[in-house]
Every structure is written in structure tokens, then in C-alpha cells.
Tab-separated table of C-alpha atoms and ligand atoms in Angstrom:
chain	number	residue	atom	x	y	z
A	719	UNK	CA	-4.780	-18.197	15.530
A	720	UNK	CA	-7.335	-16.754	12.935
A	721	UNK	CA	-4.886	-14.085	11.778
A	722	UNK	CA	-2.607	-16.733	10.403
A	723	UNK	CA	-4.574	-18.906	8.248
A	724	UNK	CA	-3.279	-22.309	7.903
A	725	UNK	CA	-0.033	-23.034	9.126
A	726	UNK	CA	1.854	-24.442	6.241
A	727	UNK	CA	4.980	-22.755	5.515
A	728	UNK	CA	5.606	-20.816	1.900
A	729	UNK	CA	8.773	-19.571	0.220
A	730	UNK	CA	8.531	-16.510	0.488
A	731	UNK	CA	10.428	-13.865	-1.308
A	732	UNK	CA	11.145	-10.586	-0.247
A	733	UNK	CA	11.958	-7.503	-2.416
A	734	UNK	CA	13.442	-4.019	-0.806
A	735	UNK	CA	15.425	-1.543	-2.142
A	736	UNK	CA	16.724	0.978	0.196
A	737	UNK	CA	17.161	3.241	-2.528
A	738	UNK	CA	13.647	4.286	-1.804
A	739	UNK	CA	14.234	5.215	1.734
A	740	UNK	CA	15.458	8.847	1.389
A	741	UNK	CA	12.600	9.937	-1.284
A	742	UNK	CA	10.877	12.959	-0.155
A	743	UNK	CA	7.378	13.870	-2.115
A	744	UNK	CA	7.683	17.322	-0.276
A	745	UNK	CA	7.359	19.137	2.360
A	746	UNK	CA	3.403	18.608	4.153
A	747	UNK	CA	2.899	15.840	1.341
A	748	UNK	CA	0.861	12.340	2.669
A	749	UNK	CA	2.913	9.977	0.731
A	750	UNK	CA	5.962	9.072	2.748
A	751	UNK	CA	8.054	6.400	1.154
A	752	UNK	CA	10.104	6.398	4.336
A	753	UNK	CA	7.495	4.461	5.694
A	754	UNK	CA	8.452	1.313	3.942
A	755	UNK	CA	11.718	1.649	5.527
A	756	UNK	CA	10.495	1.595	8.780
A	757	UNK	CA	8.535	-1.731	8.026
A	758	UNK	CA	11.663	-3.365	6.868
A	759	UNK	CA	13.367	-2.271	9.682
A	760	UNK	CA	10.552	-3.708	11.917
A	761	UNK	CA	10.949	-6.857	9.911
A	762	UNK	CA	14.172	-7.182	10.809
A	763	UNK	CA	13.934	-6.431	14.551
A	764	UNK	CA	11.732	-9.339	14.999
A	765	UNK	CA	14.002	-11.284	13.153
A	766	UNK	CA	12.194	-12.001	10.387
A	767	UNK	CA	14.487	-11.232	7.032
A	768	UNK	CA	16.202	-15.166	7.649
A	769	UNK	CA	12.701	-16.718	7.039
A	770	UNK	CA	12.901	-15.305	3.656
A	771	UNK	CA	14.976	-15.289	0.731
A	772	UNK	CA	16.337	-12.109	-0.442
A	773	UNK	CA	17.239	-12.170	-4.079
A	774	UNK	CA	18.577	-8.998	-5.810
A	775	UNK	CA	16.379	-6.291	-6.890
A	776	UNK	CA	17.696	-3.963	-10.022
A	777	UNK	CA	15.539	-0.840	-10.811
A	778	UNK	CA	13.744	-1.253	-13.963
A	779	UNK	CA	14.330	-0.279	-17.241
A	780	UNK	CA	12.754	2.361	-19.342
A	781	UNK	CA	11.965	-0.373	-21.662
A	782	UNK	CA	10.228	-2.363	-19.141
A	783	UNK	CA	8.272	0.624	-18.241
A	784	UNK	CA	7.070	1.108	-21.934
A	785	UNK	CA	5.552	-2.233	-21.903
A	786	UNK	CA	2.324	-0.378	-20.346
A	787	UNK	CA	3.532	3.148	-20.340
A	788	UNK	CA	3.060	5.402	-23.179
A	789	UNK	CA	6.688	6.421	-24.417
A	790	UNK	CA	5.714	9.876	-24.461
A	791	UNK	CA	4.775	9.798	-20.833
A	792	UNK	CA	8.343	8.031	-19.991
A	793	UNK	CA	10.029	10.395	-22.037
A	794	UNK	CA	8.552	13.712	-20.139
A	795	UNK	CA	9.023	11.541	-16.547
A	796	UNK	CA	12.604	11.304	-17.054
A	797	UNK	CA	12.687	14.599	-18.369
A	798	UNK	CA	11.409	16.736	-15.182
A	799	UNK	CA	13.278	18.926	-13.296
A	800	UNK	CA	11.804	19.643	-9.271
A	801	UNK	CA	12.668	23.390	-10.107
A	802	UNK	CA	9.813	23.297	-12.931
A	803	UNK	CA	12.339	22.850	-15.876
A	804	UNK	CA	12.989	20.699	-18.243
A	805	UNK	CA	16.716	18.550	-18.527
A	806	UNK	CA	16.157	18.484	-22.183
A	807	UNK	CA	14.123	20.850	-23.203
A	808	UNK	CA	10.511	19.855	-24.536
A	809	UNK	CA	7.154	22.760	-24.130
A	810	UNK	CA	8.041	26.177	-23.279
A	811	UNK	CA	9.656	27.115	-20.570
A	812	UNK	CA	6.808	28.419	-17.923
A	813	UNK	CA	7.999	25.956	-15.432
A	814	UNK	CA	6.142	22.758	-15.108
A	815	UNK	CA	4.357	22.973	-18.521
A	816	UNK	CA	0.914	22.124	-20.427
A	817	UNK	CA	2.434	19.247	-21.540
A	818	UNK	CA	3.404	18.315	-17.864
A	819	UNK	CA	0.355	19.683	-16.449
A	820	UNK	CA	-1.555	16.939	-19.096
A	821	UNK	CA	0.282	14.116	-17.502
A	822	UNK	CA	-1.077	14.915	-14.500
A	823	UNK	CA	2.507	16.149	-12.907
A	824	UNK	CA	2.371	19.659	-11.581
A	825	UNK	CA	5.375	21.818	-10.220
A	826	UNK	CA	5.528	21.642	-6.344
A	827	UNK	CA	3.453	24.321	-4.918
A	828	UNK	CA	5.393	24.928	-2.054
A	829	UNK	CA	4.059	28.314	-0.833
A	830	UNK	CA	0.484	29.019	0.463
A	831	UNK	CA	-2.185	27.696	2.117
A	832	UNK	CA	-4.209	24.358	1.634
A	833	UNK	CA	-3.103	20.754	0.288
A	834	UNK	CA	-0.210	20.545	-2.078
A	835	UNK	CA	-0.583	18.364	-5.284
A	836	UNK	CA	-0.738	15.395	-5.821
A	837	UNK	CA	1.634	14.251	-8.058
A	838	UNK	CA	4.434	16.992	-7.453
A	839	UNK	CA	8.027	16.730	-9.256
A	840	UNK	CA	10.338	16.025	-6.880
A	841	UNK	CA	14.444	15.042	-6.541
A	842	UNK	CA	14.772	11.600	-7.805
A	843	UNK	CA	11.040	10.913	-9.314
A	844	UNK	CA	12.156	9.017	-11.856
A	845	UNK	CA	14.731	6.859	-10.169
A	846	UNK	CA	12.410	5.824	-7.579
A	847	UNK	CA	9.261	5.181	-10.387
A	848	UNK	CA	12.066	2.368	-11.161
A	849	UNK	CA	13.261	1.334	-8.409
A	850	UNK	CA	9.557	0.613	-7.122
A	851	UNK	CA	8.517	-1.205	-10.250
A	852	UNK	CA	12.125	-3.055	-10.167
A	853	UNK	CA	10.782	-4.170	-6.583
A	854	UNK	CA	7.610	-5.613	-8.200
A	855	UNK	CA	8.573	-7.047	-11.615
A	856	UNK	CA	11.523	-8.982	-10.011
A	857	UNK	CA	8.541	-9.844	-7.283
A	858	UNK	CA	6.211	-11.286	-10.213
A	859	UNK	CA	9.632	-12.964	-11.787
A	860	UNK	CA	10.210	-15.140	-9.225
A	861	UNK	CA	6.552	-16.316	-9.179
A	862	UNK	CA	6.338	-16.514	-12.783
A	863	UNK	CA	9.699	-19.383	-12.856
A	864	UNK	CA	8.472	-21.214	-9.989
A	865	UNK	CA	11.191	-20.274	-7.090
A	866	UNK	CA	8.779	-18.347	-4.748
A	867	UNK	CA	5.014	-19.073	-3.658
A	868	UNK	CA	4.791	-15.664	-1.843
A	869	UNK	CA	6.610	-12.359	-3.104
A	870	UNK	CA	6.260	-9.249	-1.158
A	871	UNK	CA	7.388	-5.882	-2.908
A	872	UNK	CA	6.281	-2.944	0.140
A	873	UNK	CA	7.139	-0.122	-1.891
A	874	UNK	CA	4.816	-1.278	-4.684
A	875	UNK	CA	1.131	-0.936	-5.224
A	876	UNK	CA	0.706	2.153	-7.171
A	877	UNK	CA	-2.970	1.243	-8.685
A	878	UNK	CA	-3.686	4.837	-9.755
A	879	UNK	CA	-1.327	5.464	-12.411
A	880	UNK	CA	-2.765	5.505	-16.428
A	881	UNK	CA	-0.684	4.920	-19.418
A	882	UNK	CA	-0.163	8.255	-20.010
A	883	UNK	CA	0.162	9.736	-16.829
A	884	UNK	CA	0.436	9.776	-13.368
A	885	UNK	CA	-2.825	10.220	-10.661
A	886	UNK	CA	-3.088	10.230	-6.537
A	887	UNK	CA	0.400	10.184	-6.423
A	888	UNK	CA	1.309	7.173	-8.218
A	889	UNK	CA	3.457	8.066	-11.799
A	890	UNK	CA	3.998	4.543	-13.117
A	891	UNK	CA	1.543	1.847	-12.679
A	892	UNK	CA	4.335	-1.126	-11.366
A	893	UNK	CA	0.747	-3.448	-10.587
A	894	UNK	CA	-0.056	-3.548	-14.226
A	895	UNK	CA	3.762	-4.510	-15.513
A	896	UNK	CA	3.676	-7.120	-12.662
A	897	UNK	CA	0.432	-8.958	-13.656
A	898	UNK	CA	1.668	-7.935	-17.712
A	899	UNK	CA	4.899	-10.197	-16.346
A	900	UNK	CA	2.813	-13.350	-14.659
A	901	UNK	CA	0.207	-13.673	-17.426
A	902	UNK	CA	3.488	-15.007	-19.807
A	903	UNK	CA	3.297	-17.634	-16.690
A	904	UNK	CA	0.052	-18.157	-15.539
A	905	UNK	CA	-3.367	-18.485	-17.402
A	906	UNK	CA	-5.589	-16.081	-15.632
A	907	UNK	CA	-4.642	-13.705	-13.011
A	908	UNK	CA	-6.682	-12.064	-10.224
A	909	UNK	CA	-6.025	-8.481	-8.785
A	910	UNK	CA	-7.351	-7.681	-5.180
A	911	UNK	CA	-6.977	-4.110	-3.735
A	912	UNK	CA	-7.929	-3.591	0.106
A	913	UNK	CA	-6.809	-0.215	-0.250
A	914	UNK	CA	-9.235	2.173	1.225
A	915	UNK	CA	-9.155	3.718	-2.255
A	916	UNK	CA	-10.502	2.670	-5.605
A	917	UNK	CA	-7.826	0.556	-7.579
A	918	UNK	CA	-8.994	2.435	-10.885
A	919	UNK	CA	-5.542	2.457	-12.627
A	920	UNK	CA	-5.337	-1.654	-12.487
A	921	UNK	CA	-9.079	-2.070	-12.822
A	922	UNK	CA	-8.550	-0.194	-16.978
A	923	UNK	CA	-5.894	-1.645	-18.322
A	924	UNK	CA	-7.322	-4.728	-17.839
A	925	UNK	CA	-10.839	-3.785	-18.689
A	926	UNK	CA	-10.720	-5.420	-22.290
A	927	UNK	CA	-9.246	-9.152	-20.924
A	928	UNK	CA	-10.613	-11.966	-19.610
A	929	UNK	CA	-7.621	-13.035	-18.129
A	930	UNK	CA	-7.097	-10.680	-15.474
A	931	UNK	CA	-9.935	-10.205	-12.854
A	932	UNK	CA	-9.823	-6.816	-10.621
A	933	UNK	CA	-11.798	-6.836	-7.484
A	934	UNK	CA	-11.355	-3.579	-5.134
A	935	UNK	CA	-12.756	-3.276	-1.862
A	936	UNK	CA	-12.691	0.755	-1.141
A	937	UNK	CA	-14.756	3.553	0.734
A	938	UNK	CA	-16.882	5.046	-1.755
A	939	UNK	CA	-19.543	8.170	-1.506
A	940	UNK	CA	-19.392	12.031	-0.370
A	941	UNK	CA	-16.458	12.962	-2.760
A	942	UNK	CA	-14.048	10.189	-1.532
A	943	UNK	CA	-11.335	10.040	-3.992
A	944	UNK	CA	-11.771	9.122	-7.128
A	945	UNK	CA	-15.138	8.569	-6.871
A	946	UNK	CA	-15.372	5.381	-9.424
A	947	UNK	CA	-15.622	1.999	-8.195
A	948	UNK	CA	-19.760	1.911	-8.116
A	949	UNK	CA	-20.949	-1.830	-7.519
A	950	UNK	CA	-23.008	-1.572	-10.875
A	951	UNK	CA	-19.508	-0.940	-12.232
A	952	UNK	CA	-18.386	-3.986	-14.013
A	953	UNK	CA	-16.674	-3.197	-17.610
A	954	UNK	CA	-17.709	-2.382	-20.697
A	955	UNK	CA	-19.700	-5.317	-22.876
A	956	UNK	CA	-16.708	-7.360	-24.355
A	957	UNK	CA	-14.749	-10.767	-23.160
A	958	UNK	CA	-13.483	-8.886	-20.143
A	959	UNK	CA	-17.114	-7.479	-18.926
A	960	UNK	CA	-17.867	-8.733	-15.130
A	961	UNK	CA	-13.697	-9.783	-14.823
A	962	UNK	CA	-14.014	-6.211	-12.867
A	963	UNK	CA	-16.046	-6.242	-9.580
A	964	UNK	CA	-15.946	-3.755	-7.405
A	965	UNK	CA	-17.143	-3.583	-3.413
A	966	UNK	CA	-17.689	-0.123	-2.423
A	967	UNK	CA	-18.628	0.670	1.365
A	968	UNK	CA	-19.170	3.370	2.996
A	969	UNK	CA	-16.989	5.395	6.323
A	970	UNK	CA	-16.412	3.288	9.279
A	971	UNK	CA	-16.425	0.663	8.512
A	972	UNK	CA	-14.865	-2.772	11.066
A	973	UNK	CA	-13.390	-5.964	10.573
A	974	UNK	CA	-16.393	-7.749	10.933
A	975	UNK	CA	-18.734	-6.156	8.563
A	976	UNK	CA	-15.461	-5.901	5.954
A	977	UNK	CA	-14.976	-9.551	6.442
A	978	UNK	CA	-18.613	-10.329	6.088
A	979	UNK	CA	-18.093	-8.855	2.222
A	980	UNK	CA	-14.462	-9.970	1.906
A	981	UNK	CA	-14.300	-13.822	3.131
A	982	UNK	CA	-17.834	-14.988	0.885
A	983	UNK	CA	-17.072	-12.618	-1.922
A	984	UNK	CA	-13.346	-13.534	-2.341
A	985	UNK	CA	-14.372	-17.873	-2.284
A	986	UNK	CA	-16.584	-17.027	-4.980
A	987	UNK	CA	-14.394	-15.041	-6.741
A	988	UNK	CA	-11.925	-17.787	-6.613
A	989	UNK	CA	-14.509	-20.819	-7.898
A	990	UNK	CA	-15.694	-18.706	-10.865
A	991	UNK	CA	-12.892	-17.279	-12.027
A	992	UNK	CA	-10.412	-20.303	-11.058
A	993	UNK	CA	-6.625	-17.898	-10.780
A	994	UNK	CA	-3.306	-19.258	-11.371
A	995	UNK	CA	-1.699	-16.301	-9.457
A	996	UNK	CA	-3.100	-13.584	-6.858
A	997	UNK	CA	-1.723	-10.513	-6.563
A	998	UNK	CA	-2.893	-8.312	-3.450
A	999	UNK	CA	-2.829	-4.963	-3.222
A	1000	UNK	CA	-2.477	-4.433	0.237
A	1001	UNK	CA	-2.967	-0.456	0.727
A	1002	UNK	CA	-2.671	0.317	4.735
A	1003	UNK	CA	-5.037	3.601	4.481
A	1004	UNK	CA	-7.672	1.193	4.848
A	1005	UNK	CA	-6.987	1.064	8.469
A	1006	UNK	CA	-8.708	2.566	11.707
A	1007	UNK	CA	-6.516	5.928	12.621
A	1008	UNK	CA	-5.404	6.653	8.878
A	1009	UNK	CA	-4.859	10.315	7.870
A	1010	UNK	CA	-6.899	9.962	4.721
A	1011	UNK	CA	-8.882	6.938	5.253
A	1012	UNK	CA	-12.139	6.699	6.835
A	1013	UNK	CA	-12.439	3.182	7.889
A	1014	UNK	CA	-11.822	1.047	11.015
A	1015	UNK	CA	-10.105	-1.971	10.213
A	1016	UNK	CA	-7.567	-3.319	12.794
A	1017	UNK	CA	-4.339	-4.749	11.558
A	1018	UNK	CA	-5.635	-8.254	12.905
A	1019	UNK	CA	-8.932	-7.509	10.299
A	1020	UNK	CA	-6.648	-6.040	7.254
A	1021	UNK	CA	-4.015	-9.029	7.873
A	1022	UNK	CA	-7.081	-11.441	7.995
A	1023	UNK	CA	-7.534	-10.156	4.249
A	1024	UNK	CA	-3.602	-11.597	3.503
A	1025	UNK	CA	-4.085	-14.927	5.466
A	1026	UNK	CA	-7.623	-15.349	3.796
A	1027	UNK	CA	-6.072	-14.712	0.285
A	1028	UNK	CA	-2.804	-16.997	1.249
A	1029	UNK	CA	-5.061	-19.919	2.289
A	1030	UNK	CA	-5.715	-20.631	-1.076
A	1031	UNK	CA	-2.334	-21.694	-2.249
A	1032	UNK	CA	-2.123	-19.912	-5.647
A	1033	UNK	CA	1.389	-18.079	-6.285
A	1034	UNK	CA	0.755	-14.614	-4.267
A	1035	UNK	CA	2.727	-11.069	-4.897
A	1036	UNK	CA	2.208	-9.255	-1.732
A	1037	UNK	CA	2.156	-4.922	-2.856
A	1038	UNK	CA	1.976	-2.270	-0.735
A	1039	UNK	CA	0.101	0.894	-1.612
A	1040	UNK	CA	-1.415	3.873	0.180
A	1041	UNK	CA	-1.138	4.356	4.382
A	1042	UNK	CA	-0.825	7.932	5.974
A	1043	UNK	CA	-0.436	7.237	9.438
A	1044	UNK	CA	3.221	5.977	8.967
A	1045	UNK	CA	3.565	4.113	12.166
A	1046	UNK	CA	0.176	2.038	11.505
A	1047	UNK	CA	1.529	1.250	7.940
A	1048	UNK	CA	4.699	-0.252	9.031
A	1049	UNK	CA	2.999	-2.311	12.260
A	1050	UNK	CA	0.560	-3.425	9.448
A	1051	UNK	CA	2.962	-4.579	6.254
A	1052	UNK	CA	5.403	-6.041	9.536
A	1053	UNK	CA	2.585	-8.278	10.730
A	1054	UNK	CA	1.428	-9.684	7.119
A	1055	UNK	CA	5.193	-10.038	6.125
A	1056	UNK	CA	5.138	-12.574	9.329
A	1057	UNK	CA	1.128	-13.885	8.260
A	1058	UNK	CA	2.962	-14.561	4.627
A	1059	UNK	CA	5.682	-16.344	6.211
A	1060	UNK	CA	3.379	-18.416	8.772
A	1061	UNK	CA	5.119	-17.206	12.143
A	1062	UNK	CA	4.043	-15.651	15.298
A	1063	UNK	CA	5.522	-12.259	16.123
A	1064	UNK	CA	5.020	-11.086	19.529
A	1065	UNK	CA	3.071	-7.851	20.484
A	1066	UNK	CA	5.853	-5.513	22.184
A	1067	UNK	CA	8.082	-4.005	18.981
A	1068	UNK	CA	11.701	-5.046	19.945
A	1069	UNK	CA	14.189	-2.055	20.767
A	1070	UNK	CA	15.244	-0.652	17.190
A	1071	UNK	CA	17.109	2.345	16.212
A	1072	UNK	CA	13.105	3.571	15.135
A	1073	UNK	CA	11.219	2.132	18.164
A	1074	UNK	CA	10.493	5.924	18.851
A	1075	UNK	CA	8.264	6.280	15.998
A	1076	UNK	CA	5.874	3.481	17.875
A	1077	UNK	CA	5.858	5.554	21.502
A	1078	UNK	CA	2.007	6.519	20.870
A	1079	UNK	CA	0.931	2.907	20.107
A	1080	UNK	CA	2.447	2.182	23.185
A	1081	UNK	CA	5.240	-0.105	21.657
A	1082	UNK	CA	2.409	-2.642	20.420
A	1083	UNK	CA	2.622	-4.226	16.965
A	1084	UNK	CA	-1.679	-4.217	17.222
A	1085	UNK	CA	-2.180	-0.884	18.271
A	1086	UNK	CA	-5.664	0.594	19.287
A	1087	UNK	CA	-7.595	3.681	19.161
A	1088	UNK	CA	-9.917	5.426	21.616
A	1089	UNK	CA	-13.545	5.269	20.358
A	1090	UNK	CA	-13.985	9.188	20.129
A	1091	UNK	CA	-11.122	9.290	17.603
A	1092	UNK	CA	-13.178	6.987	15.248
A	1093	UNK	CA	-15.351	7.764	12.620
A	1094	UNK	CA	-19.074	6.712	12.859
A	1095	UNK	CA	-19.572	3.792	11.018
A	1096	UNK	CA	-21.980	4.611	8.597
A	1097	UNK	CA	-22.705	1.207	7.448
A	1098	UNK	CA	-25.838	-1.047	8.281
A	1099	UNK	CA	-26.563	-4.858	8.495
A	1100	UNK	CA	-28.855	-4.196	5.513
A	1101	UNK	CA	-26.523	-2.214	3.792
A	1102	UNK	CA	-23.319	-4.500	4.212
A	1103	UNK	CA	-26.313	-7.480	2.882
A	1104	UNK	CA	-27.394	-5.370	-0.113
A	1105	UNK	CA	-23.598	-4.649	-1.589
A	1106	UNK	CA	-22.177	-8.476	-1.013
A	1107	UNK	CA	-26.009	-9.618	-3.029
A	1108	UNK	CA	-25.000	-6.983	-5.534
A	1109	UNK	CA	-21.486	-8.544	-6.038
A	1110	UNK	CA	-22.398	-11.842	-5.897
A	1111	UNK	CA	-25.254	-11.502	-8.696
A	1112	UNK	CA	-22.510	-9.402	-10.677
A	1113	UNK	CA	-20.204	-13.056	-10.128
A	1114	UNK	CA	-23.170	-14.747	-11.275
A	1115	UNK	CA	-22.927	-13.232	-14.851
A	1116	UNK	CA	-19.307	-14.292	-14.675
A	1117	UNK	CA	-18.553	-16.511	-18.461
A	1118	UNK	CA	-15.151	-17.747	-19.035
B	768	LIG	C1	0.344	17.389	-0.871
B	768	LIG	C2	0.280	17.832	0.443
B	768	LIG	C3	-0.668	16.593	-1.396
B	768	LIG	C4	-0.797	17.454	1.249
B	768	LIG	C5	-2.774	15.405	-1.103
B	768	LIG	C6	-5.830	13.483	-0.128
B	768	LIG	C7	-1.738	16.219	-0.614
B	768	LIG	C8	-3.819	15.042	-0.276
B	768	LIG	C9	-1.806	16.649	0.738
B	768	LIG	C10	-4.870	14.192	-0.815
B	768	LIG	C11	-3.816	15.518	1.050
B	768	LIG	C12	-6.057	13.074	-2.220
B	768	LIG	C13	-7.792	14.259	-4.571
B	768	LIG	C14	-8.632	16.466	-5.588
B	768	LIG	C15	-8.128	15.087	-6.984
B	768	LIG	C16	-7.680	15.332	-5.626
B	768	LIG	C17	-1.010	5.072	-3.195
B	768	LIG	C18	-9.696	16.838	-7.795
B	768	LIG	C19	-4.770	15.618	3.218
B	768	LIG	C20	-2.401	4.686	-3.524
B	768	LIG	C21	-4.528	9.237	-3.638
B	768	LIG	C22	-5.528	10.219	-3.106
B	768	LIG	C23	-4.505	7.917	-2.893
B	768	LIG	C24	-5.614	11.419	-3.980
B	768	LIG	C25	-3.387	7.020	-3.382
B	768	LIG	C26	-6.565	12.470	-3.470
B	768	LIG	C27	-3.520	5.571	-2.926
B	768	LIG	N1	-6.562	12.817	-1.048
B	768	LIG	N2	-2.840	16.293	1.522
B	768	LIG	N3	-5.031	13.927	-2.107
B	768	LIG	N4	-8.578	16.490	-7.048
B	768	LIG	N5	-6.691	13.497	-4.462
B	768	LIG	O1	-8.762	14.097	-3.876
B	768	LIG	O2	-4.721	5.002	-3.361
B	768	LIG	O3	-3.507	5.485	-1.528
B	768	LIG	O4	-4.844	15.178	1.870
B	769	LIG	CA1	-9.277	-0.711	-2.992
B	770	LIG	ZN1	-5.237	4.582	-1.041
């Protein structure tokens, strides 16, 4: 079957900490975590968590944190109280201070209209900030010593986050400690993001290195968060300039048209730039239905990304990321935990104790949306042509 790449089988290693399960962003916020849950509990309805080895996951340290993460910023994550105060005192006392507010961490705005914020302080931030990287550095461990091909961390992914603070609701960047852990293994790295958004966060700390290569496929124009991620956007001059390539499209888009940028783009990425280790990004707001996503992708289109990528045979960490529509995101991160393996799963989700939650997909792992529902694709043949030219010259210029 196309969605499955080749057939060979990988060791694949599989990270979840159910520690994660119960965090709540607050109340009305997009970013469930409990959504990762519900993929591992798919995962293990079709029987899949025996085809993988399950080693154990701690939460990280502080002090693997600070490896990227300003100390500062560590020191004011821990710090945070969700009723705007401080455990340890640190600004003044007017809730959620300047000093927070600089971070990019705001108090919870629970009353009144319109969206929330972002990157709220909730019960249990900074437990699950290390229990999520925990999930990824262990992930990027066992690639880096040779005991896993594939390693799949769900709960990871969070591309947005800066040294110094947190952005679109990711607070520490566990992306940039994993690659910081596999480049003490592996020569040069390569970062792909599929995540509807722009994988900024991963795309600057590695701006200045030649070692790490960032490519991010995202929707981009009319305000679409963050807004950066322009094809002419390839790093500053230096050793790392074109190691960042970025593939911006526009609403609507479909598998084919995605996979008429991804599958040419993504060889040539891999001849000029020659990776010891891949890590994917797999964000699940890229798909058709999402709640903040524009595009159309099926989960047979966004898995094709993960089979593509696997069919390479370089040492692969599997992330999660964004995904809105809970019930998509765990169909979607099921069905490439079983591409990663190299098994079939069938279409009907087996009878689980959260089988309810797939009622209006109609109980199908590859669910499908009515045409009216969809946004127009606002994509062209010549459009689609001109960005994958774009990229490819921008690979051209590529000089290890
Ligand atoms: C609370 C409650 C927060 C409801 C945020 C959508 C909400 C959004 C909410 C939301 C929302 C964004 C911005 C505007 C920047 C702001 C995990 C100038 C219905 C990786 C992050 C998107 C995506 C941030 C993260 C974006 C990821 N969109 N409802 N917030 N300000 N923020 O546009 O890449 O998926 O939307
Ligand atoms: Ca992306
Ligand atoms: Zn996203």
C-alpha cells in the first residue's frame, strides 16, 4: 500500500508518559494534551504497544532544560503560580507580572469574551514542560546509542518555544534539546515540520549551524500565525545560511498538491544535505477538519509524509505537535505509529473505553469530510510549480 512505504520492519521505540494525560491548559483553550492519551489508547486497542519496545521515560531535569533554555526563563517557569502569584516571590505582586508577561506567559483570562491566551499558567505547567521533553530526550537517547531506528514521543513537538520564553502555547522547546542530544551522535541532523504552522522556534536556534537543516512545510498568508516562514526565508549569511528552507502554501490545500512539494523537495533535501538522523515534526493541525488549520490533508496524505521520510532509513524521532480536532489527531498519530512500525491496521476503531470520542467519524480510523465543510483551496498548478522552483533553487545554493 502507498501509505506504508517499504515494508521492512524497524525497532521502534515508543515514549508515553501518562503523567500528561490529566493536564488541562484551561477552560475553552485549543491545546488538549488529553489528546495524546487517546492516541495511545487507540494504539493499544489495535494491539499495537507489543510491536514496540517501551523503555522508561523520566521527566527531565531542570538542568537538561538549561542546555537551550535561558536559566532565567526556567527559574520564573517553575516559579508560577495558576492564581497569578509567585511560589517564591520574584516582580511585584500584580498577579502574573512584567517579568512574566516578557516571557510570553500571561495569567489565565478566564472571564470575558473572545480567545483566551496563549500561553496561560496553569496547574502543573512545569511538571508537564518536563515530562514532555523527558518523552523526547529519552526518544533522541535511544537513537543516539544505537538501540532504536524509529522513536516516537506524541506529546512532543513544541517548535514554537524561544530560549527565553514560551510562544503558541509551547513553554520549552523539547525539539531543540532532542536534536542538541543526537548531534553528540550523529554528524548532521535534519528537522522536518508538517505542522500546519511555521516551525519558527526550531528553525532559530539552529539558524547559525550547518549541522542542523530545518525545513517546514506550513500555511502561510492573511495573518496565519506567526506569519514567518516566507520561501525567500533562508538564514542569515553565515555557515548555516540555506540549512533553513521553508515551503509556505497557502489554505486548502490536498494531498496531492502537498505531496507534489513534499516527495521532490524532501529527496533533494536528503542528497544535498546527506542526514545522519531525521527528526519529524509531525503536527496533526495540518489536517482537513482541524479547528485552527486551514488545509485538507487526509491522514492517508499526512501519514504519506512519515512513510516518505521512513523510506530513507536514517535513525527517525517521530514528535507530535499541534492538532485541534482531538479525534482527527489521535486517528492520525494511531495510523503513523502503525506506518513507523510497518503494519496494517484495519479501518473500524476496535471497541475501547474512548471509542465514543470517534462516533462522528463513524468509527473509521480514515475519516472523511463533506465537501461544504472544506475550505477552498486556494492554491493553483502554477502556484504549487512556482514555490517547489523557489525551494529547489534555494537547495541549489546549498554548500556543506
Ligand atoms: C485560549 C482559548 C487560547 C482559545 C488560542 C489560535 C486560544 C487560539 C483559543 C489561537 C484560539 C493562535 C495567535 C495572536 C498571537 C496570537 C503546538 C498576536 C481559536 C504547535 C499556536 C497558534 C500553534 C498560536 C501551536 C496562535 C502549534 N491561533 N483559541 N492562538 N497574537 N496565536 O495567533 O504550532 O500548533 O484559536
Ligand atoms: Ca510546519
Ligand atoms: Zn501548529
Amino acid at each position: 500500500s502507498p501509505s506504508c512505504g517499504d515494508d521492512k520492519k524497524r525497532r521502534v521505540c515508543y515514549y508515553y508518559d501518562p503523567g500528561i494525560s490529566t493536564v488541562d491548559y484551561g477552560e475553552g483553550h485549543v491545546m488538549v494534551p488529553h489528546r495524546v492519551t487517546m492516541a495511545h489508547n487507540l494504539v493499544a486497542a489495535y494491539g499495537m504497544l507489543g510491536d514496540m519496545r517501551r523503555l522508561r521515560t523520566a521527566p527531565a531535569t531542570a538542568a537538561e532544560l538549561a542546555d537551550f533554555h535561558d536559566e532565567g526563563y526556567l527559574a520564573l517557569l517553575q516559579d508560577l503560580t495558576p492564581d497569578g502569584y509567585h511560589r517564591r516571590g520574584g516582580d511585584d505582586d500584580d498577579g502574573v507580572g512584567d517579568m512574566a508577561r516578557a516571557r510570553g506567559i500571561h495569567a489565565a483570562e478566564g472571564k470575558g469574551g473572545g480567545r483566551g491566551v496563549d500561553n496561560p499558567v496553569f496547574d502543573r505547567l512545569w511538571d508537564y514542560c518536563l515530562r514532555y521533553s523527558g518523552g523526547s530526550l529519552a526518544a533522541a537517547r535511544a537513537l543516539g546509542g544505537g538501540t532504536a531506528d524509529i522513536a516516537i514521543n506524541w506529546s512532543g513537538g513544541m517548535h514554537h518555544a524561544c530560549r527565553g520564553g514560551a510562544r503558541g502555547f509551547c513553554y520549552v522547546n523539547d525539539i531543540v534539546l532532542a536534536i542538541r542530544e543526537l548531534l553528540a551522535h550523529f554528524r548532521r541532523v535534519l528537522y522536518v515540520d508538517i505542522d500546519v504552522h511555521h516551525g519558527d522556534g526550531v528553525e532559530a536556534a539552529f539558524e547559525a549551524s550547518n549541522r542542523v537543516m530545518t525545513v517546514s512545510f506550513h500555511q502561510h498568508g492573511g495573518g496565519f500565525f506567526p506569519g514567518s516562514g516566507a520561501v525567500a526565508d533562508v538564514g542569515k549569511k553565515g555557515p548555516g545560511q540555506y540549512c533553513a528552507l521553508n515551503v509556505p502554501v497557502s489554505m486548502g490545500i490536498g494531498d496531492e498538491e502537498y505531496h507534489q512539494l513534499f516527495e521532490p523537495i524532501m529527496a533533494r533535501v536528503m542528497e544535498v544535505f546527506q542526514p545522519e538522523a531525521v527528526v519529524l515534526q509531525c503536527g496533526a493541525d495540518s489536517l482537513a477538519g482541524d479547528r485552527l488549520g486551514e488545509l485538507n490533508l487526509t491522514t492517508r496524505g499526512h501519514a504519506q509524509c512519515v512513510s516518505f521520510i521512513r523510506s530513507f532509513n536514517l535513525p527517525l524521532l517521530l514528535l507530535g505537535g499541534g492538532g485541534y480536532t482531538i479525534n482527527h489527531v489521535a486517528s492520525c498519530w494511531c495510523n503513523e505509529t502503525a506506518v513507523a512500525i510497518g503494519k496494517e491496521i484495519p479501518n473500524d476503531i476496535p471497541k475501547h473505553g474512548f471509542d465514543v470520542f470517534y462516533k462522528n467519524q463513524e468509527y473509521k480510523l480514515h475519516y472523511t469530510l463533506e465537501t461544504k465543510h472544506l475550505p477552498r483551496n486556494r492554491n493553483t498548478a502554477n502556484s504549487i510549480d512556482a514555490i517547489r522552483m523557489a525551494a529547489m533553487a534555494n537547495l541549489s545554493k546549498l554548500k556543506l
